[in-house]
CSV table of C-alpha atoms in Angstrom, one decimal:
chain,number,residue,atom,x,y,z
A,308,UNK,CA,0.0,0.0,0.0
A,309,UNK,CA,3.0,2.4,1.0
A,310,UNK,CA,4.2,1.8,-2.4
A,311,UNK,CA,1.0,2.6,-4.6
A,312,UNK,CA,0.0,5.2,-2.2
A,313,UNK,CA,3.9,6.6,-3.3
A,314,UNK,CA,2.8,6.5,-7.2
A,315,UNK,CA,-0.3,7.6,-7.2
A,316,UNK,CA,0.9,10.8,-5.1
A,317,UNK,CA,3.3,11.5,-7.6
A,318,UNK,CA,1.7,10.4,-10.9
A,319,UNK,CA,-1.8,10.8,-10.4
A,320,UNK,CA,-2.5,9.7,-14.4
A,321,UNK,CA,-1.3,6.4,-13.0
A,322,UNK,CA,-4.4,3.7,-12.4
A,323,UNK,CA,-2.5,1.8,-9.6
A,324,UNK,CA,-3.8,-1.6,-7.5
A,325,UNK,CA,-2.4,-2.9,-4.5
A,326,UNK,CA,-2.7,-6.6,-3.0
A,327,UNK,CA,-1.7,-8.1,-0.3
A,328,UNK,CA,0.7,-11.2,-0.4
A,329,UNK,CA,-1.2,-13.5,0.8
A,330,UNK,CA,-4.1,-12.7,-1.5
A,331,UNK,CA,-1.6,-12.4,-4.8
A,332,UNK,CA,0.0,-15.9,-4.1
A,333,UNK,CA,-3.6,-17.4,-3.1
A,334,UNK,CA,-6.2,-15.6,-5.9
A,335,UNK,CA,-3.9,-14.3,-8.5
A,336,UNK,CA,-4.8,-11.0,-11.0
A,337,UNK,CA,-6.3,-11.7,-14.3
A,338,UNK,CA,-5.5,-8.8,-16.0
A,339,UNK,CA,-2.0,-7.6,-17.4
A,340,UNK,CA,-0.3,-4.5,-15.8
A,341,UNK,CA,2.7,-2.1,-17.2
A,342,UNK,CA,4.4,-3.4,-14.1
A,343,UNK,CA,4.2,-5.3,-11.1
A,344,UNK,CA,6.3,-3.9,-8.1
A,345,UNK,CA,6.4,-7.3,-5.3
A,346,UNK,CA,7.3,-5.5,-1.7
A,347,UNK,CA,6.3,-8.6,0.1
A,348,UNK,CA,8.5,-10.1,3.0
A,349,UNK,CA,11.9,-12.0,1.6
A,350,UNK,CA,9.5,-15.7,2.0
A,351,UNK,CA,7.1,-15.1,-0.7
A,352,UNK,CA,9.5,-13.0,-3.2
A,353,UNK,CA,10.3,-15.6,-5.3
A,354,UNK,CA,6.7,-17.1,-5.5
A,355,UNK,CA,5.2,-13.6,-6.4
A,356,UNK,CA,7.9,-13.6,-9.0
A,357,UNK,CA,6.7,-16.4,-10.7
A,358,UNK,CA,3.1,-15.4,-11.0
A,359,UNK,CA,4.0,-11.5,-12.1
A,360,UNK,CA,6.0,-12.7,-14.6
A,361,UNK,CA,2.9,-13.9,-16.2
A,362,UNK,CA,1.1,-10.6,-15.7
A,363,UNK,CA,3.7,-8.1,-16.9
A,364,UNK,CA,6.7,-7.5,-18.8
A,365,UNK,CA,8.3,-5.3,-16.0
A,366,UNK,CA,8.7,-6.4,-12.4
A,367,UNK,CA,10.6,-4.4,-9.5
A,368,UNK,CA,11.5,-6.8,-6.8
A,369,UNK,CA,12.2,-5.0,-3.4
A,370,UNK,CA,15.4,-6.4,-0.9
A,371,UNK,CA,15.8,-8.5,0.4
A,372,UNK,CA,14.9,-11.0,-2.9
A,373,UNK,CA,15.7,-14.3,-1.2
A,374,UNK,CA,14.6,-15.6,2.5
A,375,UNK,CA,17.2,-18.5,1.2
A,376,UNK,CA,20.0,-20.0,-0.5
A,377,UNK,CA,17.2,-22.7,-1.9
A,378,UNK,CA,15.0,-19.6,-2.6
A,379,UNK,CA,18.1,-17.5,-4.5
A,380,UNK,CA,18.9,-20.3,-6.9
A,381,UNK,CA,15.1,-20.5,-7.4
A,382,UNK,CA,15.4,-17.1,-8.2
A,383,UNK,CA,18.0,-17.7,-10.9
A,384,UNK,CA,15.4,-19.9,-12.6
A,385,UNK,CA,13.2,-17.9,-13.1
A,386,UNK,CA,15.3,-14.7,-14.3
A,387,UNK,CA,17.1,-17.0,-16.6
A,388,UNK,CA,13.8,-18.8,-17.9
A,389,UNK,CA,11.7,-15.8,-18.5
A,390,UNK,CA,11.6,-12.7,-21.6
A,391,UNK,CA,10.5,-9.8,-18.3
A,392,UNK,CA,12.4,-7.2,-17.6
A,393,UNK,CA,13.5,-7.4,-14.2
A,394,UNK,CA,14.9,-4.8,-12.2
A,395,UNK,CA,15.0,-4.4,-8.5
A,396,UNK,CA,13.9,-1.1,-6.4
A,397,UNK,CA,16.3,1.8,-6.5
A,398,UNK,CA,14.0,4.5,-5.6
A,399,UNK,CA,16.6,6.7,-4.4
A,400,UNK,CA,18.1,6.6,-8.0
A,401,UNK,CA,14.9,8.1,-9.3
A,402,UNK,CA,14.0,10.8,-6.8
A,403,UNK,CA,13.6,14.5,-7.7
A,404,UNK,CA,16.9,15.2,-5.4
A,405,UNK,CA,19.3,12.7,-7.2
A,406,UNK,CA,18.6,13.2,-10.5
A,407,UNK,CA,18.7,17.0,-10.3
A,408,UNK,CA,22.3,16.0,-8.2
A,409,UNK,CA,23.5,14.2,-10.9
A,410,UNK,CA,22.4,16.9,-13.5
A,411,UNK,CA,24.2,19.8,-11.8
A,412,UNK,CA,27.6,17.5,-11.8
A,413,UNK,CA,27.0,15.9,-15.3
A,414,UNK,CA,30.1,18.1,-16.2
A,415,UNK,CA,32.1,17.5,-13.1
A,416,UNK,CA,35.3,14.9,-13.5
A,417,UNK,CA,34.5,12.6,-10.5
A,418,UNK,CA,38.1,10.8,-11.2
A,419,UNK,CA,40.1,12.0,-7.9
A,420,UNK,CA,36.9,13.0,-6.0
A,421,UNK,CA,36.0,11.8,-2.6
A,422,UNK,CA,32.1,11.0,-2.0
A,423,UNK,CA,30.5,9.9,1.3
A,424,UNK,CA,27.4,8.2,1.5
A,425,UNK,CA,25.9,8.4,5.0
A,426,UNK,CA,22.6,7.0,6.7
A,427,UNK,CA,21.6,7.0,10.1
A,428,UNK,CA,18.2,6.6,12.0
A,429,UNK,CA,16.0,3.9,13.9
A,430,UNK,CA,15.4,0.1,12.9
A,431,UNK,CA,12.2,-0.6,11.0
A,432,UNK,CA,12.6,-4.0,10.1
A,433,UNK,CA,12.3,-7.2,12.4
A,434,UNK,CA,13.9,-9.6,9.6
A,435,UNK,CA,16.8,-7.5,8.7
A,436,UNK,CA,19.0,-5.3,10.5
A,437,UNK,CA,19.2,-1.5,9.3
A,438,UNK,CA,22.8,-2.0,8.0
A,439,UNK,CA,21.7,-4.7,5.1
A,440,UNK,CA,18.3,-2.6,4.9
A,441,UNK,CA,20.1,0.8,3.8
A,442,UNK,CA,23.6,-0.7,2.1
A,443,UNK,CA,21.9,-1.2,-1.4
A,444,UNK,CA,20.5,1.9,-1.5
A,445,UNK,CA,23.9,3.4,-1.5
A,446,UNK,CA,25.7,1.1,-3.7
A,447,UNK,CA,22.8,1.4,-6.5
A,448,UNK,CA,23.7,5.5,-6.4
A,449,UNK,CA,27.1,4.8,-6.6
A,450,UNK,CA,26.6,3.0,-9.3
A,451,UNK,CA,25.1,5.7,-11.2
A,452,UNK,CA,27.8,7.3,-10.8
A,453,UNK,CA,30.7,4.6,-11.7
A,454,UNK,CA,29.0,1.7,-13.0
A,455,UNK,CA,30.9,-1.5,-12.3
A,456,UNK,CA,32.6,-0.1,-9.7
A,457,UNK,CA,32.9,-3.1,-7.7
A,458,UNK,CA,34.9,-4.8,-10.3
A,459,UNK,CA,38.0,-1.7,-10.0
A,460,UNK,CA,37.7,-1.5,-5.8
A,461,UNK,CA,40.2,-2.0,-2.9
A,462,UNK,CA,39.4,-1.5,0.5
A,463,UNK,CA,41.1,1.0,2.6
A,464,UNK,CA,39.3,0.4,5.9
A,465,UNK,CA,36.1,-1.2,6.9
A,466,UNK,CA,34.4,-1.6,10.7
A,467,UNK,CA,31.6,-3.3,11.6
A,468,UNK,CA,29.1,-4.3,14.6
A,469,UNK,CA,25.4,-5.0,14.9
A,470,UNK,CA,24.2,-1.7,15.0
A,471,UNK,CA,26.6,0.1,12.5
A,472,UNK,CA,29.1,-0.3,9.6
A,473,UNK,CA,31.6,1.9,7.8
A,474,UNK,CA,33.8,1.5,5.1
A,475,UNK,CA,36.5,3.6,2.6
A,476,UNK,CA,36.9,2.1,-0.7
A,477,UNK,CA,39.4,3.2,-3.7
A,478,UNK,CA,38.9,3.1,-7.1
A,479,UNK,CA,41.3,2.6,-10.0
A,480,UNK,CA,40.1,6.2,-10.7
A,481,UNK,CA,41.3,7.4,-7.9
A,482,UNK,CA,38.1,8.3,-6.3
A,483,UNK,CA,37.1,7.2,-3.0
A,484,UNK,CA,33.9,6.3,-1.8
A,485,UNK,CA,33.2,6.0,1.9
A,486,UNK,CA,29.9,4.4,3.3
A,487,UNK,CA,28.7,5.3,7.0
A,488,UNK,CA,25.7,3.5,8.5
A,489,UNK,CA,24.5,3.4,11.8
A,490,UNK,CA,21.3,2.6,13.8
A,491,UNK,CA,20.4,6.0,15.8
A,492,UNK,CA,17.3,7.8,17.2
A,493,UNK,CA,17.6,10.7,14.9
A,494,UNK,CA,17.6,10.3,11.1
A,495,UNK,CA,19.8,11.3,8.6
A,496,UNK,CA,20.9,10.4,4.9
A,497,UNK,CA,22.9,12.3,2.5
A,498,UNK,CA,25.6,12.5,0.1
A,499,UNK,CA,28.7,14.8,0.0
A,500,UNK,CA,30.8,15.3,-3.1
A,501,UNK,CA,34.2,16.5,-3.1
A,502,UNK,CA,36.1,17.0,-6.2
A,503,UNK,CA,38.1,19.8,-8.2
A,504,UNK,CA,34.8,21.7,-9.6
A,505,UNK,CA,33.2,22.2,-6.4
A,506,UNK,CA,31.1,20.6,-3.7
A,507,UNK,CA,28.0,19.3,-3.6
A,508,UNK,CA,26.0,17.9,-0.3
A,509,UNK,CA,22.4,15.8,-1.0
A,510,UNK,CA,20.1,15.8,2.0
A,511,UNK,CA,17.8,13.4,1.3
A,512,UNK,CA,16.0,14.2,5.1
A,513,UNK,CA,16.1,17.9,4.6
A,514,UNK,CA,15.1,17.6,0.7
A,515,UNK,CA,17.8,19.5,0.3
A,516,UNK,CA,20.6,20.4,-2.6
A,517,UNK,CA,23.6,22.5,-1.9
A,518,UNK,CA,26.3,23.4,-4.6
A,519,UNK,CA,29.5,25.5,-3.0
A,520,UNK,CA,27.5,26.4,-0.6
A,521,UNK,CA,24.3,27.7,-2.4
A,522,UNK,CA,21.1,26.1,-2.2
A,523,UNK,CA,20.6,24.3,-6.2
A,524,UNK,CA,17.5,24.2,-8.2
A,525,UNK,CA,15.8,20.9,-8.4
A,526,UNK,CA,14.3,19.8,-11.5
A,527,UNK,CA,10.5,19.5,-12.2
A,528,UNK,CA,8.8,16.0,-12.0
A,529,UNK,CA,6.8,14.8,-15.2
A,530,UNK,CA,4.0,12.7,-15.4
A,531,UNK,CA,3.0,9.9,-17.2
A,532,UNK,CA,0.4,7.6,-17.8
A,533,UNK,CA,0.4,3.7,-16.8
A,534,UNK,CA,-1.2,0.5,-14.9
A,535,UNK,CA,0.8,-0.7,-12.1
């Protein structure tokens, strides 16, 4: 529901349904949809994958995909038996604050920059800790802005505990990208930039952009029209 209720705030031309797990495994849709966006609990990801792949040619799985290792290989089957587009939820990546971001430094050199990625605030979920919870999130916008990046990394430091984790990583670039998360009353998430053309800090809390200092204009939201 959190998810439709998100769409159909921002795209209102959108005709959007919601179902709950149970009901979507037990008494499937008929119809065919645009796309099919599964947020159930890691258990019935896989299951729900199978029957949207019927219904729709794009599906966005939410993490995490598997409960298990039986579940991921499962998972593999179906991804490698199937023609749908699969893609999995990165809805940082699209929000009015990071595309604008990535707009205003779409001339910057990010070779020799340092960027931090930071996230802090209470635990939401009972089946995964807040670490695991906000780490992809992160690593899918660093991948927008080095794709790959994994594959040219060494590590510099990393520290870990139940409650927090925090890591430096270099890039054959010579950028450097650090990642702070820790579990905290207060929230916070943003991203600082730091490179030869300036500095940039994200506030994803605030819904904030700030370029040398100076708040930045954020770029205006279009709709569209679809069945989710």
């Amino acid at each position: 529901k959190k998810v439709a209720g998100s769409i159909q705030s921002h795209l209102e031309e959108h005709k959007v349904s919601s179902w709950s797990s149970r009901s979507f495994l037990l008494t499937p849709p008929t119809n065919k949809f645009d796309a099919i966006w599964i947020a159930g609990l890691p258990s019935n990801q896989v299951k729900a994958l199978e029957i949207a792949s019927l219904l729709s040619n794009l599906i966005i799985l939410e993490k995490p995909i598997c409960h298990t290792l039986e579940d991921f290989f499962n998972l593999e089957g179906v991804i490698a038996n199937s023609h749908v587009n699969i893609d999995l939820s990165r809805p940082w990546n699209f929000s009015n604050l990071w595309v604008s971001a990535l707009q205003a430094i779409e001339s910057w050199d990010l070779n020799r920059t340092e960027i931090t990625f930071s996230r802090k605030g209470p635990a939401v979920h009972s089946y995964i800790s807040s670490v695991e919870d906000w780490v992809p999130h992160d690593i899918y916008l660093a991948s927008a802005l080095f794709p790959s990046f994994e594959q040219e990394v060494s590590v510099n430091f990393m520290k870990s505990s139940s409650a927090s984790f925090s890591t430096s990583l270099n890039l054959q670039s010579g950028a450097i990208l650090n990642f702070t998360f820790a579990e905290d009353q207060e929230r916070e998430s943003f991203v600082k930039i730091q490179s030869i053309h300036g500095n940039l800090i994200l506030d994803f809390v605030r819904g904030s952009l700030e370029i040398n200092g100076k708040k930045a204009l954020l770029r205006k939201l279009r709709s569209g029209r679809a069945h989710v």
